[in-house]
Amino acid sequence: MVPDISLGGRTYGLLAYLYGPGRRDEHIDPHLVVAWQPELAPDPGRDPEATLKQLQERLDLPVQAVPEHRRPKRHVWHCPVRTDPGDRHLSDAEWAEVARRVVHATGIAEEGDEHACRWIAVRHADDHIHIVATLKRQDGRSPRHHDDYNRAQAECRAIEADFGLRRLNPGDGTAAKRPTSAERAKAHRAGRTATSRELLRDHVRQALAGAQDEAEFFRRLTEAGVRIDQRLAPSGDVLGYKVALPGDRNRHGEPVWFPGSRLAPDLSLPKIRQRLGTDAEADEPIPEHTSRPGSSAPARARRAAAGIVDDLPAALDGGDEADAAACLSDLGEVLDALAHTAPASTRQQSIEAARAFERATRWHTRAERADHRAIRSAARGIVRAGTALGRGEDGGATAMLLSTLVLATIAAARWHAARQHAQQAAAARQAAQHLRAAYGTAATALMRAMRDHGRRLPAIDRQRHTGTVEAALPGHADTLRSERGFDPLLVTLDQAQRAGHNPQALLRRAVAQRELDTAESVTDVLVWRLRRLGNLPAHQPQAKAAAATAKRQPPQAARPRTTPPPTPSTHPERRHRR
């Protein structure tokens, strides 16, 4: 059950919307389910003699009764309360009880207070109501509704338990401010899937990802087309900043500005400076074994990041909460960097993953900037390498990094869940789902090519590499054979052997590097680990794979054994003449 509180200045306008057809004719049978005094509140939905004007005047009467200079500019308190899509539909009587408990908990109208604010609850759909109140008590005083959002959230958690509804995760006060209903409506009118607040938050985080200093951060924001207004001291020093989307204006034609602190608690200029201040050292060098000669800059950067991110779960388990906060904050930067440079095929899912994981980077423990420069350096490398094309080695390296990020975000979810950080754990799991979807898009064609190549391997090679897998993962061979990544795993072991590696030692190293229990496909994870550890190409062009297999495998080996093989001297010419 989700409450969403906002303030407004036009009682009649809100009532007209609630009793109207809705923006897409979605409002059905609008009517009152409860009011401060039912006999004093006319219901235009059920009483043909009642009007919206009458209801508005009754609600506004305490506001109009005080001198004009004492009237609040935004005197309309609006709180929609919605059940989860899987919940049962509540009756009008149950919704009335919900409304009474919410206005009591928030201080709008405490039970037994005869001079409380006037309020009503309107229902025009099966799954939610709208509570409307005016912010002057009937004795002329203002209500004590401070911290009303958190108080409403807490009461809704209690209502869920009492009514047998789905229990949502309790908040902890560290989440970024959610878009208001007005912001969502404005985004819908503009044909955008995200609000200005959400888009600007994405832009700021992507500009901050791996930035070397404050100047680079502001330069990236400008290059992204974001409007910036810096607050300057008389000395010329920057004291703060606010951002706006081009063309996003209010009713007066002015840009709609958002200070960084209103986008998210950790995006204020002091918090950004704190993060950048620990990163003045030189970039961490990319390890030699992660750089393939001739590969593109985006592919090299993604390979380097995959190796660094793969070590993050161990850092989570071995550090304290402050150290873990820094680890997860830096992992969020890698996700932001990936979203900023992702190919078109995986960009939206990468953006959604970064947006979701942002919630998993903040809780009441402050991130102490521990020695995790390598993770931020990985984000910086991804941004500076530029946008990946999504094909060839770029696409393979992207799939390699996405596979690693899936396990890293799952490790983050498990870490949060173990400490009862419900909101953060849920956010990390949601990010993992988006990353899995992106991985599926990036890896499908690559894994298919490796699978076709694997099925053409000579039987003796398949048997040898299968034995290597069974020795490294005893008792799991049957399960692994059923996975679609088993043939690509055999191909990878074969290529590792031809590159001069010991397949058994390399596979043991890949298995021991981290647990595999959380992987949806163990073989997929091992394929990309082996290719990174063995510095093998991330992309196997199908034509080259077929040619390499044809050189090592006689044509007759592909025929069914029930057919006598033709003589080698006639079979190739006959096929060629056809």
mmCIF file of N, CA and C in Angstrom, residues 412-483:
data_model
loop_
_atom_site.group_PDB
_atom_site.id
_atom_site.type_symbol
_atom_site.label_atom_id
_atom_site.label_comp_id
_atom_site.label_asym_id
_atom_site.label_seq_id
_atom_site.Cartn_x
_atom_site.Cartn_y
_atom_site.Cartn_z
ATOM 1 N N ALA A 412 25.380 -7.760 -3.639
ATOM 2 C CA ALA A 412 24.956 -6.570 -2.895
ATOM 3 C C ALA A 412 23.590 -6.789 -2.248
ATOM 4 N N ALA A 413 22.666 -7.439 -2.984
ATOM 5 C CA ALA A 413 21.339 -7.712 -2.427
ATOM 6 C C ALA A 413 21.438 -8.634 -1.215
ATOM 7 N N ARG A 414 22.280 -9.645 -1.298
ATOM 8 C CA ARG A 414 22.436 -10.564 -0.174
ATOM 9 C C ARG A 414 23.081 -9.860 1.024
ATOM 10 N N TRP A 415 24.031 -8.987 0.753
ATOM 11 C CA TRP A 415 24.687 -8.245 1.835
ATOM 12 C C TRP A 415 23.675 -7.359 2.561
ATOM 13 N N HIS A 416 22.841 -6.647 1.781
ATOM 14 C CA HIS A 416 21.830 -5.778 2.400
ATOM 15 C C HIS A 416 20.790 -6.610 3.152
ATOM 16 N N ALA A 417 20.340 -7.712 2.555
ATOM 17 C CA ALA A 417 19.309 -8.527 3.198
ATOM 18 C C ALA A 417 19.799 -9.073 4.538
ATOM 19 N N ALA A 418 21.074 -9.420 4.614
ATOM 20 C CA ALA A 418 21.623 -9.949 5.862
ATOM 21 C C ALA A 418 21.615 -8.907 6.968
ATOM 22 N N ARG A 419 21.533 -7.626 6.604
ATOM 23 C CA ARG A 419 21.539 -6.538 7.589
ATOM 24 C C ARG A 419 20.181 -5.856 7.701
ATOM 25 N N GLN A 420 19.155 -6.496 7.170
ATOM 26 C CA GLN A 420 17.780 -6.008 7.269
ATOM 27 C C GLN A 420 17.583 -4.669 6.559
ATOM 28 N N HIS A 421 18.352 -4.432 5.504
ATOM 29 C CA HIS A 421 18.153 -3.232 4.680
ATOM 30 C C HIS A 421 17.177 -3.598 3.553
ATOM 31 N N ALA A 422 15.887 -3.600 3.877
ATOM 32 C CA ALA A 422 14.905 -4.154 2.944
ATOM 33 C C ALA A 422 14.821 -3.366 1.640
ATOM 34 N N GLN A 423 14.760 -2.041 1.729
ATOM 35 C CA GLN A 423 14.644 -1.230 0.520
ATOM 36 C C GLN A 423 15.862 -1.412 -0.381
ATOM 37 N N GLN A 424 17.036 -1.400 0.210
ATOM 38 C CA GLN A 424 18.267 -1.504 -0.572
ATOM 39 C C GLN A 424 18.401 -2.892 -1.198
ATOM 40 N N ALA A 425 18.037 -3.930 -0.446
ATOM 41 C CA ALA A 425 18.109 -5.285 -0.997
ATOM 42 C C ALA A 425 17.165 -5.442 -2.188
ATOM 43 N N ALA A 426 15.959 -4.908 -2.053
ATOM 44 C CA ALA A 426 15.001 -4.993 -3.160
ATOM 45 C C ALA A 426 15.511 -4.237 -4.378
ATOM 46 N N ALA A 427 16.131 -3.081 -4.162
ATOM 47 C CA ALA A 427 16.659 -2.293 -5.280
ATOM 48 C C ALA A 427 17.783 -3.034 -5.990
ATOM 49 N N ALA A 428 18.666 -3.682 -5.234
ATOM 50 C CA ALA A 428 19.762 -4.431 -5.855
ATOM 51 C C ALA A 428 19.225 -5.608 -6.657
ATOM 52 N N ARG A 429 18.210 -6.287 -6.133
ATOM 53 C CA ARG A 429 17.619 -7.399 -6.893
ATOM 54 C C ARG A 429 16.961 -6.907 -8.171
ATOM 55 N N GLN A 430 16.313 -5.754 -8.102
ATOM 56 C CA GLN A 430 15.696 -5.194 -9.306
ATOM 57 C C GLN A 430 16.758 -4.834 -10.343
ATOM 58 N N ALA A 431 17.876 -4.262 -9.883
ATOM 59 C CA ALA A 431 18.969 -3.948 -10.801
ATOM 60 C C ALA A 431 19.506 -5.212 -11.459
ATOM 61 N N ALA A 432 19.620 -6.298 -10.690
ATOM 62 C CA ALA A 432 20.110 -7.559 -11.244
ATOM 63 C C ALA A 432 19.187 -8.063 -12.346
ATOM 64 N N GLN A 433 17.878 -7.895 -12.177
ATOM 65 C CA GLN A 433 16.946 -8.332 -13.214
ATOM 66 C C GLN A 433 17.125 -7.541 -14.500
ATOM 67 N N HIS A 434 17.303 -6.241 -14.372
ATOM 68 C CA HIS A 434 17.545 -5.425 -15.578
ATOM 69 C C HIS A 434 18.864 -5.822 -16.244
ATOM 70 N N LEU A 435 19.879 -6.091 -15.449
ATOM 71 C CA LEU A 435 21.166 -6.488 -16.011
ATOM 72 C C LEU A 435 21.073 -7.852 -16.698
ATOM 73 N N ARG A 436 20.283 -8.753 -16.132
ATOM 74 C CA ARG A 436 20.084 -10.048 -16.784
ATOM 75 C C ARG A 436 19.434 -9.868 -18.153
ATOM 76 N N ALA A 437 18.446 -8.973 -18.216
ATOM 77 C CA ALA A 437 17.794 -8.720 -19.505
ATOM 78 C C ALA A 437 18.783 -8.131 -20.503
ATOM 79 N N ALA A 438 19.614 -7.193 -20.045
ATOM 80 C CA ALA A 438 20.625 -6.605 -20.933
ATOM 81 C C ALA A 438 21.628 -7.659 -21.383
ATOM 82 N N TYR A 439 22.029 -8.533 -20.446
ATOM 83 C CA TYR A 439 22.973 -9.596 -20.802
ATOM 84 C C TYR A 439 22.369 -10.516 -21.861
ATOM 85 N N GLY A 440 21.088 -10.867 -21.688
ATOM 86 C CA GLY A 440 20.443 -11.728 -22.675
ATOM 87 C C GLY A 440 20.485 -11.131 -24.064
ATOM 88 N N THR A 441 20.274 -9.815 -24.150
ATOM 89 C CA THR A 441 20.333 -9.143 -25.449
ATOM 90 C C THR A 441 21.749 -9.133 -26.008
ATOM 91 N N ALA A 442 22.731 -8.844 -25.145
ATOM 92 C CA ALA A 442 24.111 -8.710 -25.616
ATOM 93 C C ALA A 442 24.745 -10.047 -25.966
ATOM 94 N N ALA A 443 24.370 -11.107 -25.246
ATOM 95 C CA ALA A 443 25.100 -12.371 -25.369
ATOM 96 C C ALA A 443 24.447 -13.395 -26.283
ATOM 97 N N THR A 444 23.198 -13.203 -26.661
ATOM 98 C CA THR A 444 22.481 -14.252 -27.395
ATOM 99 C C THR A 444 23.194 -14.673 -28.665
ATOM 100 N N ALA A 445 23.513 -13.712 -29.536
ATOM 101 C CA ALA A 445 24.156 -14.054 -30.808
ATOM 102 C C ALA A 445 25.549 -14.635 -30.583
ATOM 103 N N LEU A 446 26.282 -14.077 -29.604
ATOM 104 C CA LEU A 446 27.634 -14.563 -29.337
ATOM 105 C C LEU A 446 27.609 -15.998 -28.822
ATOM 106 N N MET A 447 26.727 -16.280 -27.889
ATOM 107 C CA MET A 447 26.641 -17.631 -27.348
ATOM 108 C C MET A 447 26.139 -18.613 -28.403
ATOM 109 N N ARG A 448 25.249 -18.161 -29.291
ATOM 110 C CA ARG A 448 24.778 -19.044 -30.353
ATOM 111 C C ARG A 448 25.922 -19.438 -31.284
ATOM 112 N N ALA A 449 26.775 -18.460 -31.620
ATOM 113 C CA ALA A 449 27.916 -18.763 -32.485
ATOM 114 C C ALA A 449 28.865 -19.744 -31.813
ATOM 115 N N MET A 450 29.130 -19.538 -30.513
ATOM 116 C CA MET A 450 30.003 -20.464 -29.801
ATOM 117 C C MET A 450 29.347 -21.831 -29.642
ATOM 118 N N ARG A 451 28.022 -21.860 -29.486
ATOM 119 C CA ARG A 451 27.324 -23.134 -29.355
ATOM 120 C C ARG A 451 27.434 -23.940 -30.653
ATOM 121 N N ASP A 452 27.239 -23.267 -31.790
ATOM 122 C CA ASP A 452 27.373 -23.956 -33.073
ATOM 123 C C ASP A 452 28.794 -24.473 -33.260
ATOM 124 N N HIS A 453 29.762 -23.660 -32.870
ATOM 125 C CA HIS A 453 31.159 -24.085 -32.969
ATOM 126 C C HIS A 453 31.414 -25.289 -32.070
ATOM 127 N N GLY A 454 30.865 -25.255 -30.849
ATOM 128 C CA GLY A 454 31.084 -26.346 -29.908
ATOM 129 C C GLY A 454 30.527 -27.662 -30.400
ATOM 130 N N ARG A 455 29.397 -27.612 -31.094
ATOM 131 C CA ARG A 455 28.795 -28.849 -31.595
ATOM 132 C C ARG A 455 29.592 -29.448 -32.748
ATOM 133 N N ARG A 456 30.479 -28.645 -33.342
ATOM 134 C CA ARG A 456 31.310 -29.159 -34.434
ATOM 135 C C ARG A 456 32.685 -29.619 -33.961
ATOM 136 N N LEU A 457 32.937 -29.496 -32.663
ATOM 137 C CA LEU A 457 34.220 -29.980 -32.157
ATOM 138 C C LEU A 457 34.335 -31.486 -32.356
ATOM 139 N N PRO A 458 35.520 -31.993 -32.652
ATOM 140 C CA PRO A 458 35.695 -33.449 -32.745
ATOM 141 C C PRO A 458 35.288 -34.125 -31.439
ATOM 142 N N ALA A 459 34.784 -35.332 -31.567
ATOM 143 C CA ALA A 459 34.282 -36.050 -30.395
ATOM 144 C C ALA A 459 35.365 -36.234 -29.340
ATOM 145 N N ILE A 460 36.592 -36.471 -29.757
ATOM 146 C CA ILE A 460 37.655 -36.692 -28.790
ATOM 147 C C ILE A 460 37.943 -35.430 -27.980
ATOM 148 N N ASP A 461 37.842 -34.257 -28.647
ATOM 149 C CA ASP A 461 38.049 -32.991 -27.935
ATOM 150 C C ASP A 461 36.900 -32.712 -26.970
ATOM 151 N N ARG A 462 35.671 -32.981 -27.412
ATOM 152 C CA ARG A 462 34.519 -32.773 -26.532
ATOM 153 C C ARG A 462 34.623 -33.652 -25.298
ATOM 154 N N GLN A 463 35.032 -34.900 -25.509
ATOM 155 C CA GLN A 463 35.146 -35.812 -24.376
ATOM 156 C C GLN A 463 36.220 -35.343 -23.392
ATOM 157 N N ARG A 464 37.352 -34.869 -23.921
ATOM 158 C CA ARG A 464 38.434 -34.422 -23.044
ATOM 159 C C ARG A 464 38.009 -33.209 -22.228
ATOM 160 N N HIS A 465 37.370 -32.232 -22.885
ATOM 161 C CA HIS A 465 36.981 -31.012 -22.170
ATOM 162 C C HIS A 465 35.816 -31.273 -21.218
ATOM 163 N N THR A 466 34.944 -32.213 -21.555
ATOM 164 C CA THR A 466 33.873 -32.592 -20.620
ATOM 165 C C THR A 466 34.468 -33.195 -19.354
ATOM 166 N N GLY A 467 35.504 -34.010 -19.527
ATOM 167 C CA GLY A 467 36.190 -34.555 -18.362
ATOM 168 C C GLY A 467 36.814 -33.468 -17.507
ATOM 169 N N THR A 468 37.330 -32.404 -18.152
ATOM 170 C CA THR A 468 37.891 -31.277 -17.398
ATOM 171 C C THR A 468 36.813 -30.599 -16.548
ATOM 172 N N VAL A 469 35.614 -30.410 -17.122
ATOM 173 C CA VAL A 469 34.501 -29.796 -16.388
ATOM 174 C C VAL A 469 34.081 -30.681 -15.224
ATOM 175 N N GLU A 470 33.981 -31.998 -15.460
ATOM 176 C CA GLU A 470 33.565 -32.910 -14.394
ATOM 177 C C GLU A 470 34.569 -32.924 -13.238
ATOM 178 N N ALA A 471 35.848 -32.795 -13.564
ATOM 179 C CA ALA A 471 36.864 -32.796 -12.513
ATOM 180 C C ALA A 471 36.815 -31.513 -11.688
ATOM 181 N N ALA A 472 36.504 -30.386 -12.345
ATOM 182 C CA ALA A 472 36.470 -29.099 -11.640
ATOM 183 C C ALA A 472 35.195 -28.919 -10.835
ATOM 184 N N LEU A 473 34.096 -29.497 -11.323
ATOM 185 C CA LEU A 473 32.801 -29.355 -10.650
ATOM 186 C C LEU A 473 32.193 -30.738 -10.466
ATOM 187 N N PRO A 474 32.758 -31.552 -9.595
ATOM 188 C CA PRO A 474 32.265 -32.922 -9.424
ATOM 189 C C PRO A 474 30.821 -32.936 -8.932
ATOM 190 N N GLY A 475 30.055 -33.843 -9.539
ATOM 191 C CA GLY A 475 28.657 -33.978 -9.145
ATOM 192 C C GLY A 475 27.711 -33.033 -9.845
ATOM 193 N N HIS A 476 28.229 -32.115 -10.662
ATOM 194 C CA HIS A 476 27.366 -31.135 -11.331
ATOM 195 C C HIS A 476 27.333 -31.330 -12.847
ATOM 196 N N ALA A 477 27.977 -32.357 -13.354
ATOM 197 C CA ALA A 477 28.120 -32.500 -14.804
ATOM 198 C C ALA A 477 26.767 -32.607 -15.499
ATOM 199 N N ASP A 478 25.848 -33.406 -14.939
ATOM 200 C CA ASP A 478 24.548 -33.585 -15.597
ATOM 201 C C ASP A 478 23.782 -32.266 -15.664
ATOM 202 N N THR A 479 23.827 -31.513 -14.588
ATOM 203 C CA THR A 479 23.139 -30.208 -14.582
ATOM 204 C C THR A 479 23.759 -29.265 -15.591
ATOM 205 N N LEU A 480 25.081 -29.228 -15.647
ATOM 206 C CA LEU A 480 25.751 -28.320 -16.569
ATOM 207 C C LEU A 480 25.498 -28.704 -18.023
ATOM 208 N N ARG A 481 25.412 -30.007 -18.315
ATOM 209 C CA ARG A 481 25.155 -30.433 -19.697
ATOM 210 C C ARG A 481 23.803 -29.935 -20.188
ATOM 211 N N SER A 482 22.854 -29.744 -19.276
ATOM 212 C CA SER A 482 21.519 -29.294 -19.678
ATOM 213 C C SER A 482 21.461 -27.792 -19.945
ATOM 214 N N GLU A 483 22.495 -27.054 -19.578
ATOM 215 C CA GLU A 483 22.503 -25.607 -19.804
ATOM 216 C C GLU A 483 22.933 -25.295 -21.230
#
